[in-house]
Amino acid sequence: MSQEHVKMNVRHISPNASIIDIQGDFSAVAEPILMQAYAEASTPPTRAIILNFTDLAYMNSSGIGLLVTLLIQAKRQKQQVMAYGLNQHYHHIFELTRLTDMIKIHATEAETIAAAKRL
Amino acid sequence: MKNARKNAWRMLGEWNIPSAPGNERLALTFISEALQPLGSRMAAFETAVSEAVMNAMEHGTQYQPGTSVMLQVLASPTSLMVRIHNQGGQRSKPVAEPDLEAKLAGLQSPRGWGLFLIRNLVDEMQISEDDQNHVVELVMHLKAPRTSNQPSAEQSKQHARDTSCSQEES
């Protein structure tokens, strides 16, 4: 799945958890790609949607809005959204917007997967 | 803005950015070299500038072909300023403070974070407008004030060390 400045890849790491690898710009143009990736990632009985921001190049307020939309959908499906790979700047933005209240942030993929297994 | 006004501002550059979706990224390529003195605070300023440029294009020039947004970078001995100027569009309207819980409950649009981010990422912001012109001035001091929202490098390192533990406990 890709558009000009963003690519997403879905990995089913267990029956209960999927990772969406986000590469490039997370802005308004990413919406159809994210929604397609989410649909692919959230096949039942998925309970954890993990966002990998390691290769994130840029995120703006539209990207924050996309995450809110994703959270609304995940909440309906009774899924937990988790993330890792955020740099210091975007971690700060997640704190400012209080996304950290809703998206559990971990330092590494291994820690995130371990936390997902405990759900 | 009072302190900033006392400074003698020196123009470092001026650019006209064509108004088109995504061109806030183009704006950053022009100004990034001038923002280097900000060091670790540069990313915060870049995000604020890109949000202001995006607002100017979306709500000001409304992405009309042939229109542009003017960007100026100015420096004083203590601060950097980016001025974003557009013509046309509508005057600013009061917007509700974004609230994540309200958004998740469907009481607010999922969008609407731009001005909030700008306000929280820069040291000073001033908006001036009339029927034709809309100007946003964003100022970042070269030395972060003690009350800055941006965590210090050591705080961030400590936070990174603590994150997985605190998150897993919650």
PDB file of C-alpha atoms in Angstrom:
ATOM      1  CA  MET A   1       0.000   0.000   0.000  1.00  0.00           C
ATOM      2  CA  SER A   2       1.536   3.302  -1.005  1.00  0.00           C
ATOM      3  CA  GLN A   3       0.937   6.786  -2.277  1.00  0.00           C
ATOM      4  CA  GLU A   4       3.476   9.375  -3.231  1.00  0.00           C
ATOM      5  CA  HIS A   5       4.984  10.041   0.203  1.00  0.00           C
ATOM      6  CA  VAL A   6       3.738   7.268   2.442  1.00  0.00           C
ATOM      7  CA  LYS A   7       3.830   3.491   2.541  1.00  0.00           C
ATOM      8  CA  MET A   8       2.241   1.112   5.018  1.00  0.00           C
ATOM      9  CA  ASN A   9       2.829  -2.566   5.513  1.00  0.00           C
ATOM     10  CA  VAL A  10       0.764  -4.896   7.674  1.00  0.00           C
ATOM     11  CA  ARG A  11       2.284  -7.771   9.630  1.00  0.00           C
ATOM     12  CA  HIS A  12       0.080 -10.284  11.457  1.00  0.00           C
ATOM     13  CA  ILE A  13       2.350 -11.222  14.344  1.00  0.00           C
ATOM     14  CA  SER A  14      -0.227 -13.362  16.144  1.00  0.00           C
ATOM     15  CA  PRO A  15      -3.944 -14.126  15.873  1.00  0.00           C
ATOM     16  CA  ASN A  16      -4.533 -11.298  18.346  1.00  0.00           C
ATOM     17  CA  ALA A  17      -2.104  -8.626  17.178  1.00  0.00           C
ATOM     18  CA  SER A  18      -1.035  -6.882  13.986  1.00  0.00           C
ATOM     19  CA  ILE A  19       1.637  -4.320  13.255  1.00  0.00           C
ATOM     20  CA  ILE A  20       1.203  -1.487  10.751  1.00  0.00           C
ATOM     21  CA  ASP A  21       4.628  -0.262   9.598  1.00  0.00           C
ATOM     22  CA  ILE A  22       4.362   3.402   8.610  1.00  0.00           C
ATOM     23  CA  GLN A  23       7.011   4.800   6.312  1.00  0.00           C
ATOM     24  CA  GLY A  24       7.143   8.429   5.142  1.00  0.00           C
ATOM     25  CA  ASP A  25       4.639  11.246   5.683  1.00  0.00           C
ATOM     26  CA  PHE A  26       1.641  10.767   7.935  1.00  0.00           C
ATOM     27  CA  SER A  27      -0.710  13.500   6.735  1.00  0.00           C
ATOM     28  CA  ALA A  28      -4.103  13.849   5.052  1.00  0.00           C
ATOM     29  CA  VAL A  29      -2.975  11.905   1.983  1.00  0.00           C
ATOM     30  CA  ALA A  30      -2.335   8.895   4.211  1.00  0.00           C
ATOM     31  CA  GLU A  31      -6.016   8.468   5.106  1.00  0.00           C
ATOM     32  CA  PRO A  32      -7.074   5.881   2.486  1.00  0.00           C
ATOM     33  CA  ILE A  33      -3.840   3.957   2.999  1.00  0.00           C
ATOM     34  CA  LEU A  34      -4.237   3.898   6.771  1.00  0.00           C
ATOM     35  CA  MET A  35      -7.860   2.821   6.559  1.00  0.00           C
ATOM     36  CA  GLN A  36      -6.965   0.036   4.134  1.00  0.00           C
ATOM     37  CA  ALA A  37      -4.086  -1.055   6.363  1.00  0.00           C
ATOM     38  CA  TYR A  38      -6.334  -0.975   9.427  1.00  0.00           C
ATOM     39  CA  ALA A  39      -8.951  -3.132   7.683  1.00  0.00           C
ATOM     40  CA  GLU A  40      -6.239  -5.621   6.777  1.00  0.00           C
ATOM     41  CA  ALA A  41      -4.731  -5.537  10.269  1.00  0.00           C
ATOM     42  CA  SER A  42      -7.920  -5.876  12.277  1.00  0.00           C
ATOM     43  CA  THR A  43      -9.181  -9.225  11.077  1.00  0.00           C
ATOM     44  CA  PRO A  44     -10.872 -11.070  13.984  1.00  0.00           C
ATOM     45  CA  PRO A  45      -9.860 -11.846  16.667  1.00  0.00           C
ATOM     46  CA  THR A  46      -7.301  -9.022  16.605  1.00  0.00           C
ATOM     47  CA  ARG A  47      -7.201  -7.148  19.905  1.00  0.00           C
ATOM     48  CA  ALA A  48      -4.025  -5.100  19.466  1.00  0.00           C
ATOM     49  CA  ILE A  49      -3.230  -2.753  16.591  1.00  0.00           C
ATOM     50  CA  ILE A  50       0.429  -1.780  16.792  1.00  0.00           C
ATOM     51  CA  LEU A  51       1.697   1.267  14.901  1.00  0.00           C
ATOM     52  CA  ASN A  52       5.383   1.223  14.010  1.00  0.00           C
ATOM     53  CA  PHE A  53       6.623   4.814  13.622  1.00  0.00           C
ATOM     54  CA  THR A  54      10.301   3.940  13.268  1.00  0.00           C
ATOM     55  CA  ASP A  55      10.397   5.172   9.659  1.00  0.00           C
ATOM     56  CA  LEU A  56       8.066   8.122  10.144  1.00  0.00           C
ATOM     57  CA  ALA A  57       9.433  11.152   8.293  1.00  0.00           C
ATOM     58  CA  TYR A  58       6.755  13.737   9.018  1.00  0.00           C
ATOM     59  CA  MET A  59       3.436  14.019  10.813  1.00  0.00           C
ATOM     60  CA  ASN A  60       1.139  17.031  10.876  1.00  0.00           C
ATOM     61  CA  SER A  61      -2.179  17.932  12.500  1.00  0.00           C
ATOM     62  CA  SER A  62      -4.067  16.039   9.795  1.00  0.00           C
ATOM     63  CA  GLY A  63      -2.082  12.965  10.788  1.00  0.00           C
ATOM     64  CA  ILE A  64      -3.103  13.511  14.408  1.00  0.00           C
ATOM     65  CA  GLY A  65      -6.698  13.674  13.190  1.00  0.00           C
ATOM     66  CA  LEU A  66      -6.226  10.384  11.370  1.00  0.00           C
ATOM     67  CA  LEU A  67      -5.038   8.764  14.579  1.00  0.00           C
ATOM     68  CA  VAL A  68      -8.163  10.018  16.351  1.00  0.00           C
ATOM     69  CA  THR A  69     -10.285   8.454  13.601  1.00  0.00           C
ATOM     70  CA  LEU A  70      -8.357   5.209  13.976  1.00  0.00           C
ATOM     71  CA  LEU A  71      -8.885   5.282  17.740  1.00  0.00           C
ATOM     72  CA  ILE A  72     -12.635   5.712  17.262  1.00  0.00           C
ATOM     73  CA  GLN A  73     -12.752   2.672  14.980  1.00  0.00           C
ATOM     74  CA  ALA A  74     -10.543   0.590  17.241  1.00  0.00           C
ATOM     75  CA  LYS A  75     -12.675   1.479  20.260  1.00  0.00           C
ATOM     76  CA  ARG A  76     -15.763   0.200  18.430  1.00  0.00           C
ATOM     77  CA  GLN A  77     -13.939  -3.056  17.751  1.00  0.00           C
ATOM     78  CA  LYS A  78     -12.744  -3.240  21.377  1.00  0.00           C
ATOM     79  CA  GLN A  79      -9.147  -3.104  20.228  1.00  0.00           C
ATOM     80  CA  GLN A  80      -6.152  -1.516  21.951  1.00  0.00           C
ATOM     81  CA  VAL A  81      -3.895   0.742  19.848  1.00  0.00           C
ATOM     82  CA  MET A  82      -0.201   0.644  20.709  1.00  0.00           C
ATOM     83  CA  ALA A  83       2.842   2.296  19.161  1.00  0.00           C
ATOM     84  CA  TYR A  84       6.620   2.280  19.149  1.00  0.00           C
ATOM     85  CA  GLY A  85       9.435   4.007  17.283  1.00  0.00           C
ATOM     86  CA  LEU A  86       8.338   7.585  17.946  1.00  0.00           C
ATOM     87  CA  ASN A  87      11.182  10.070  18.131  1.00  0.00           C
ATOM     88  CA  GLN A  88      11.419  12.634  20.912  1.00  0.00           C
ATOM     89  CA  HIS A  89       9.619  15.367  18.964  1.00  0.00           C
ATOM     90  CA  TYR A  90       6.605  13.293  18.000  1.00  0.00           C
ATOM     91  CA  HIS A  91       6.462  11.725  21.443  1.00  0.00           C
ATOM     92  CA  HIS A  92       6.173  15.272  22.785  1.00  0.00           C
ATOM     93  CA  ILE A  93       3.315  15.975  20.351  1.00  0.00           C
ATOM     94  CA  PHE A  94       1.534  12.796  21.459  1.00  0.00           C
ATOM     95  CA  GLU A  95       1.798  14.051  25.030  1.00  0.00           C
ATOM     96  CA  LEU A  96       0.550  17.547  24.151  1.00  0.00           C
ATOM     97  CA  THR A  97      -2.502  16.147  22.378  1.00  0.00           C
ATOM     98  CA  ARG A  98      -2.984  13.506  25.090  1.00  0.00           C
ATOM     99  CA  LEU A  99      -2.812  10.732  22.537  1.00  0.00           C
ATOM    100  CA  THR A 100      -0.562   9.024  25.071  1.00  0.00           C
ATOM    101  CA  ASP A 101      -3.671   8.569  27.243  1.00  0.00           C
ATOM    102  CA  MET A 102      -5.193   6.359  24.557  1.00  0.00           C
ATOM    103  CA  ILE A 103      -2.235   4.882  22.687  1.00  0.00           C
ATOM    104  CA  LYS A 104       0.215   2.916  24.762  1.00  0.00           C
ATOM    105  CA  ILE A 105       3.728   3.894  23.684  1.00  0.00           C
ATOM    106  CA  HIS A 106       6.625   1.469  24.013  1.00  0.00           C
ATOM    107  CA  ALA A 107      10.308   1.782  23.297  1.00  0.00           C
ATOM    108  CA  THR A 108      10.784  -1.247  21.058  1.00  0.00           C
ATOM    109  CA  GLU A 109       8.845  -3.691  18.936  1.00  0.00           C
ATOM    110  CA  ALA A 110       9.691  -6.539  21.299  1.00  0.00           C
ATOM    111  CA  GLU A 111       8.285  -4.663  24.300  1.00  0.00           C
ATOM    112  CA  THR A 112       5.159  -3.777  22.384  1.00  0.00           C
ATOM    113  CA  ILE A 113       4.546  -7.357  21.285  1.00  0.00           C
ATOM    114  CA  ALA A 114       5.099  -8.544  24.856  1.00  0.00           C
ATOM    115  CA  ALA A 115       2.541  -6.034  26.097  1.00  0.00           C
ATOM    116  CA  ALA A 116       0.078  -7.061  23.367  1.00  0.00           C
ATOM    117  CA  LYS A 117       0.335 -10.685  24.473  1.00  0.00           C
ATOM    118  CA  ARG A 118      -0.778  -9.666  27.954  1.00  0.00           C
ATOM    119  CA  LEU A 119      -4.064  -8.200  26.689  1.00  0.00           C
TER     120      LEU A 119
ATOM    121  CA  MET B   1       5.535  39.658  21.741  1.00  0.00           C
ATOM    122  CA  LYS B   2       6.710  42.745  23.671  1.00  0.00           C
ATOM    123  CA  ASN B   3      10.207  41.401  24.196  1.00  0.00           C
ATOM    124  CA  ALA B   4      10.421  40.305  20.593  1.00  0.00           C
ATOM    125  CA  ARG B   5       9.337  43.754  19.423  1.00  0.00           C
ATOM    126  CA  LYS B   6      12.282  45.308  21.270  1.00  0.00           C
ATOM    127  CA  ASN B   7      14.649  43.223  19.219  1.00  0.00           C
ATOM    128  CA  ALA B   8      16.166  44.489  15.995  1.00  0.00           C
ATOM    129  CA  TRP B   9      14.989  42.000  13.403  1.00  0.00           C
ATOM    130  CA  ARG B  10      17.177  41.190  10.426  1.00  0.00           C
ATOM    131  CA  MET B  11      15.640  39.584   7.349  1.00  0.00           C
ATOM    132  CA  LEU B  12      17.261  36.274   6.485  1.00  0.00           C
ATOM    133  CA  GLY B  13      15.073  35.301   3.580  1.00  0.00           C
ATOM    134  CA  GLU B  14      11.726  35.578   1.862  1.00  0.00           C
ATOM    135  CA  TRP B  15       9.933  33.032  -0.285  1.00  0.00           C
ATOM    136  CA  ASN B  16       6.593  32.702  -2.053  1.00  0.00           C
ATOM    137  CA  ILE B  17       5.227  29.200  -1.740  1.00  0.00           C
ATOM    138  CA  PRO B  18       2.590  28.150  -4.296  1.00  0.00           C
ATOM    139  CA  SER B  19      -0.643  27.291  -2.533  1.00  0.00           C
ATOM    140  CA  ALA B  20      -1.187  23.570  -3.021  1.00  0.00           C
ATOM    141  CA  PRO B  21      -1.849  20.616  -0.726  1.00  0.00           C
ATOM    142  CA  GLY B  22       1.382  19.343   0.781  1.00  0.00           C
ATOM    143  CA  ASN B  23       3.417  22.454   0.002  1.00  0.00           C
ATOM    144  CA  GLU B  24       3.953  23.170   3.680  1.00  0.00           C
ATOM    145  CA  ARG B  25       6.702  20.565   3.327  1.00  0.00           C
ATOM    146  CA  LEU B  26       8.229  22.621   0.511  1.00  0.00           C
ATOM    147  CA  ALA B  27       8.218  25.644   2.812  1.00  0.00           C
ATOM    148  CA  LEU B  28      10.271  23.747   5.374  1.00  0.00           C
ATOM    149  CA  THR B  29      12.974  22.952   2.840  1.00  0.00           C
ATOM    150  CA  PHE B  30      13.492  26.692   2.282  1.00  0.00           C
ATOM    151  CA  ILE B  31      13.744  27.692   5.922  1.00  0.00           C
ATOM    152  CA  SER B  32      15.402  24.707   7.568  1.00  0.00           C
ATOM    153  CA  GLU B  33      18.943  26.055   7.227  1.00  0.00           C
ATOM    154  CA  ALA B  34      17.962  29.337   8.893  1.00  0.00           C
ATOM    155  CA  LEU B  35      16.438  27.464  11.836  1.00  0.00           C
ATOM    156  CA  GLN B  36      19.573  25.448  12.617  1.00  0.00           C
ATOM    157  CA  PRO B  37      20.574  27.691  15.588  1.00  0.00           C
ATOM    158  CA  LEU B  38      17.527  26.384  17.463  1.00  0.00           C
ATOM    159  CA  GLY B  39      19.181  23.016  17.881  1.00  0.00           C
ATOM    160  CA  SER B  40      16.891  20.491  19.545  1.00  0.00           C
ATOM    161  CA  ARG B  41      13.954  22.940  19.418  1.00  0.00           C
ATOM    162  CA  MET B  42      14.109  23.177  15.640  1.00  0.00           C
ATOM    163  CA  ALA B  43      11.687  20.292  15.061  1.00  0.00           C
ATOM    164  CA  ALA B  44       9.049  21.975  17.219  1.00  0.00           C
ATOM    165  CA  PHE B  45       9.409  25.228  15.289  1.00  0.00           C
ATOM    166  CA  GLU B  46       9.267  23.415  11.950  1.00  0.00           C
ATOM    167  CA  THR B  47       6.027  21.702  12.941  1.00  0.00           C
ATOM    168  CA  ALA B  48       4.525  25.030  14.041  1.00  0.00           C
ATOM    169  CA  VAL B  49       5.567  26.728  10.803  1.00  0.00           C
ATOM    170  CA  SER B  50       4.230  23.921   8.631  1.00  0.00           C
ATOM    171  CA  GLU B  51       0.886  24.073  10.470  1.00  0.00           C
ATOM    172  CA  ALA B  52       0.679  27.853   9.983  1.00  0.00           C
ATOM    173  CA  VAL B  53       1.544  27.540   6.284  1.00  0.00           C
ATOM    174  CA  MET B  54      -1.020  24.773   5.868  1.00  0.00           C
ATOM    175  CA  ASN B  55      -3.683  26.948   7.564  1.00  0.00           C
ATOM    176  CA  ALA B  56      -2.797  29.890   5.305  1.00  0.00           C
ATOM    177  CA  MET B  57      -3.135  27.719   2.212  1.00  0.00           C
ATOM    178  CA  GLU B  58      -6.238  25.821   3.282  1.00  0.00           C
ATOM    179  CA  HIS B  59      -8.267  28.630   4.867  1.00  0.00           C
ATOM    180  CA  GLY B  60      -6.608  31.701   3.328  1.00  0.00           C
ATOM    181  CA  THR B  61      -5.780  31.116  -0.314  1.00  0.00           C
ATOM    182  CA  GLN B  62      -7.948  27.985  -0.260  1.00  0.00           C
ATOM    183  CA  TYR B  63      -5.497  26.205  -2.553  1.00  0.00           C
ATOM    184  CA  GLN B  64      -6.584  28.407  -5.466  1.00  0.00           C
ATOM    185  CA  PRO B  65      -4.302  27.883  -8.476  1.00  0.00           C
ATOM    186  CA  GLY B  66      -1.962  30.824  -8.998  1.00  0.00           C
ATOM    187  CA  THR B  67      -2.058  31.949  -5.354  1.00  0.00           C
ATOM    188  CA  SER B  68       0.813  31.730  -2.906  1.00  0.00           C
ATOM    189  CA  VAL B  69       1.782  32.203   0.713  1.00  0.00           C
ATOM    190  CA  MET B  70       4.706  34.467   1.584  1.00  0.00           C
ATOM    191  CA  LEU B  71       7.212  33.235   4.100  1.00  0.00           C
ATOM    192  CA  GLN B  72       9.816  35.424   5.802  1.00  0.00           C
ATOM    193  CA  VAL B  73      12.522  34.388   8.237  1.00  0.00           C
ATOM    194  CA  LEU B  74      13.944  37.061  10.525  1.00  0.00           C
ATOM    195  CA  ALA B  75      16.587  36.897  13.198  1.00  0.00           C
ATOM    196  CA  SER B  76      17.446  38.974  16.245  1.00  0.00           C
ATOM    197  CA  PRO B  77      20.357  38.404  18.626  1.00  0.00           C
ATOM    198  CA  THR B  78      18.071  36.334  20.865  1.00  0.00           C
ATOM    199  CA  SER B  79      15.302  34.926  18.682  1.00  0.00           C
ATOM    200  CA  LEU B  80      14.150  33.674  15.323  1.00  0.00           C
ATOM    201  CA  MET B  81      10.862  34.706  13.740  1.00  0.00           C
ATOM    202  CA  VAL B  82       8.933  33.198  10.856  1.00  0.00           C
ATOM    203  CA  ARG B  83       6.233  35.396   9.356  1.00  0.00           C
ATOM    204  CA  ILE B  84       3.523  33.762   7.245  1.00  0.00           C
ATOM    205  CA  HIS B  85       1.451  36.083   5.091  1.00  0.00           C
ATOM    206  CA  ASN B  86      -1.476  35.327   2.825  1.00  0.00           C
ATOM    207  CA  GLN B  87      -4.097  37.387   1.088  1.00  0.00           C
ATOM    208  CA  GLY B  88      -7.765  36.610   0.783  1.00  0.00           C
ATOM    209  CA  GLY B  89      -9.835  34.026   2.559  1.00  0.00           C
ATOM    210  CA  GLN B  90     -11.999  34.523   5.553  1.00  0.00           C
ATOM    211  CA  ARG B  91     -11.167  36.164   8.840  1.00  0.00           C
ATOM    212  CA  SER B  92     -10.256  33.808  11.637  1.00  0.00           C
ATOM    213  CA  LYS B  93     -13.143  32.388  13.617  1.00  0.00           C
ATOM    214  CA  PRO B  94     -12.928  31.285  17.229  1.00  0.00           C
ATOM    215  CA  VAL B  95     -12.392  27.551  17.385  1.00  0.00           C
ATOM    216  CA  ALA B  96     -13.053  25.197  20.246  1.00  0.00           C
ATOM    217  CA  GLU B  97     -10.003  23.968  22.123  1.00  0.00           C
ATOM    218  CA  PRO B  98      -9.405  20.438  20.851  1.00  0.00           C
ATOM    219  CA  ASP B  99     -10.321  17.836  23.423  1.00  0.00           C
ATOM    220  CA  LEU B 100      -9.380  14.248  22.714  1.00  0.00           C
ATOM    221  CA  GLU B 101     -12.180  12.739  24.772  1.00  0.00           C
ATOM    222  CA  ALA B 102     -14.756  14.940  23.036  1.00  0.00           C
ATOM    223  CA  LYS B 103     -13.347  13.888  19.681  1.00  0.00           C
ATOM    224  CA  LEU B 104     -13.485  10.219  20.588  1.00  0.00           C
ATOM    225  CA  ALA B 105     -17.089  10.699  21.732  1.00  0.00           C
ATOM    226  CA  GLY B 106     -17.991  12.288  18.399  1.00  0.00           C
ATOM    227  CA  LEU B 107     -18.605  15.695  19.970  1.00  0.00           C
ATOM    228  CA  GLN B 108     -15.757  17.339  18.028  1.00  0.00           C
ATOM    229  CA  SER B 109     -14.265  16.679  14.610  1.00  0.00           C
ATOM    230  CA  PRO B 110     -11.197  14.408  14.715  1.00  0.00           C
ATOM    231  CA  ARG B 111      -9.303  17.262  13.039  1.00  0.00           C
ATOM    232  CA  GLY B 112      -8.681  20.773  14.349  1.00  0.00           C
ATOM    233  CA  TRP B 113      -5.297  20.339  16.031  1.00  0.00           C
ATOM    234  CA  GLY B 114      -3.290  22.867  13.993  1.00  0.00           C
ATOM    235  CA  LEU B 115      -3.641  26.049  16.025  1.00  0.00           C
ATOM    236  CA  PHE B 116      -3.343  24.071  19.251  1.00  0.00           C
ATOM    237  CA  LEU B 117      -0.024  22.631  18.115  1.00  0.00           C
ATOM    238  CA  ILE B 118       1.293  26.018  17.019  1.00  0.00           C
ATOM    239  CA  ARG B 119       0.395  27.651  20.344  1.00  0.00           C
ATOM    240  CA  ASN B 120       2.042  24.898  22.324  1.00  0.00           C
ATOM    241  CA  LEU B 121       5.212  24.578  20.264  1.00  0.00           C
ATOM    242  CA  VAL B 122       6.411  28.176  19.901  1.00  0.00           C
ATOM    243  CA  ASP B 123       7.491  30.752  22.456  1.00  0.00           C
ATOM    244  CA  GLU B 124       5.373  33.542  21.009  1.00  0.00           C
ATOM    245  CA  MET B 125       2.629  33.822  18.418  1.00  0.00           C
ATOM    246  CA  GLN B 126       0.854  36.862  17.052  1.00  0.00           C
ATOM    247  CA  ILE B 127      -1.933  36.970  14.469  1.00  0.00           C
ATOM    248  CA  SER B 128      -2.935  40.165  12.694  1.00  0.00           C
ATOM    249  CA  GLU B 129      -5.482  40.475   9.937  1.00  0.00           C
ATOM    250  CA  ASP B 130      -7.797  42.713   8.024  1.00  0.00           C
ATOM    251  CA  ASP B 131     -10.192  42.027   5.173  1.00  0.00           C
ATOM    252  CA  GLN B 132      -7.348  41.346   2.742  1.00  0.00           C
ATOM    253  CA  ASN B 133      -4.290  40.265   4.682  1.00  0.00           C
ATOM    254  CA  HIS B 134      -3.629  37.595   7.251  1.00  0.00           C
ATOM    255  CA  VAL B 135      -0.251  37.554   8.975  1.00  0.00           C
ATOM    256  CA  VAL B 136       0.996  35.066  11.541  1.00  0.00           C
ATOM    257  CA  GLU B 137       4.273  35.707  13.349  1.00  0.00           C
ATOM    258  CA  LEU B 138       5.896  32.818  15.175  1.00  0.00           C
ATOM    259  CA  VAL B 139       8.861  33.433  17.459  1.00  0.00           C
ATOM    260  CA  MET B 140      11.243  30.972  19.039  1.00  0.00           C
ATOM    261  CA  HIS B 141      13.959  32.115  21.426  1.00  0.00           C
ATOM    262  CA  LEU B 142      17.434  30.747  20.893  1.00  0.00           C
ATOM    263  CA  LYS B 143      17.563  29.742  24.544  1.00  0.00           C
ATOM    264  CA  ALA B 144      14.506  27.860  25.726  1.00  0.00           C
ATOM    265  CA  PRO B 145      12.692  29.524  28.632  1.00  0.00           C
ATOM    266  CA  ARG B 146      12.544  27.427  31.789  1.00  0.00           C
ATOM    267  CA  THR B 147       8.804  27.077  31.407  1.00  0.00           C
ATOM    268  CA  SER B 148       9.092  25.589  27.904  1.00  0.00           C
ATOM    269  CA  ASN B 149       6.810  22.656  27.107  1.00  0.00           C
ATOM    270  CA  GLN B 150       9.671  20.973  25.319  1.00  0.00           C
ATOM    271  CA  PRO B 151      11.408  18.503  27.616  1.00  0.00           C
ATOM    272  CA  SER B 152      15.114  18.853  28.127  1.00  0.00           C
ATOM    273  CA  ALA B 153      17.343  16.279  26.494  1.00  0.00           C
ATOM    274  CA  GLU B 154      17.994  14.615  29.845  1.00  0.00           C
ATOM    275  CA  GLN B 155      14.275  14.569  30.712  1.00  0.00           C
ATOM    276  CA  SER B 156      13.533  12.951  27.379  1.00  0.00           C
ATOM    277  CA  LYS B 157      16.187  10.305  27.850  1.00  0.00           C
ATOM    278  CA  GLN B 158      14.820   9.535  31.294  1.00  0.00           C
ATOM    279  CA  HIS B 159      11.298   9.485  29.871  1.00  0.00           C
ATOM    280  CA  ALA B 160      12.349   7.043  27.163  1.00  0.00           C
ATOM    281  CA  ARG B 161      13.897   4.811  29.823  1.00  0.00           C
ATOM    282  CA  ASP B 162      10.734   4.931  31.909  1.00  0.00           C
ATOM    283  CA  THR B 163       8.104   4.747  29.183  1.00  0.00           C
ATOM    284  CA  SER B 164       7.660   1.033  28.734  1.00  0.00           C
ATOM    285  CA  CYS B 165       7.541   0.412  32.483  1.00  0.00           C
ATOM    286  CA  SER B 166       4.976   3.115  33.230  1.00  0.00           C
ATOM    287  CA  GLN B 167       2.854   2.205  30.229  1.00  0.00           C
ATOM    288  CA  GLU B 168       2.799  -1.443  31.074  1.00  0.00           C
ATOM    289  CA  GLU B 169       1.823  -0.701  34.618  1.00  0.00           C
ATOM    290  CA  SER B 170      -1.143   1.410  33.552  1.00  0.00           C
TER     291      SER B 170
END
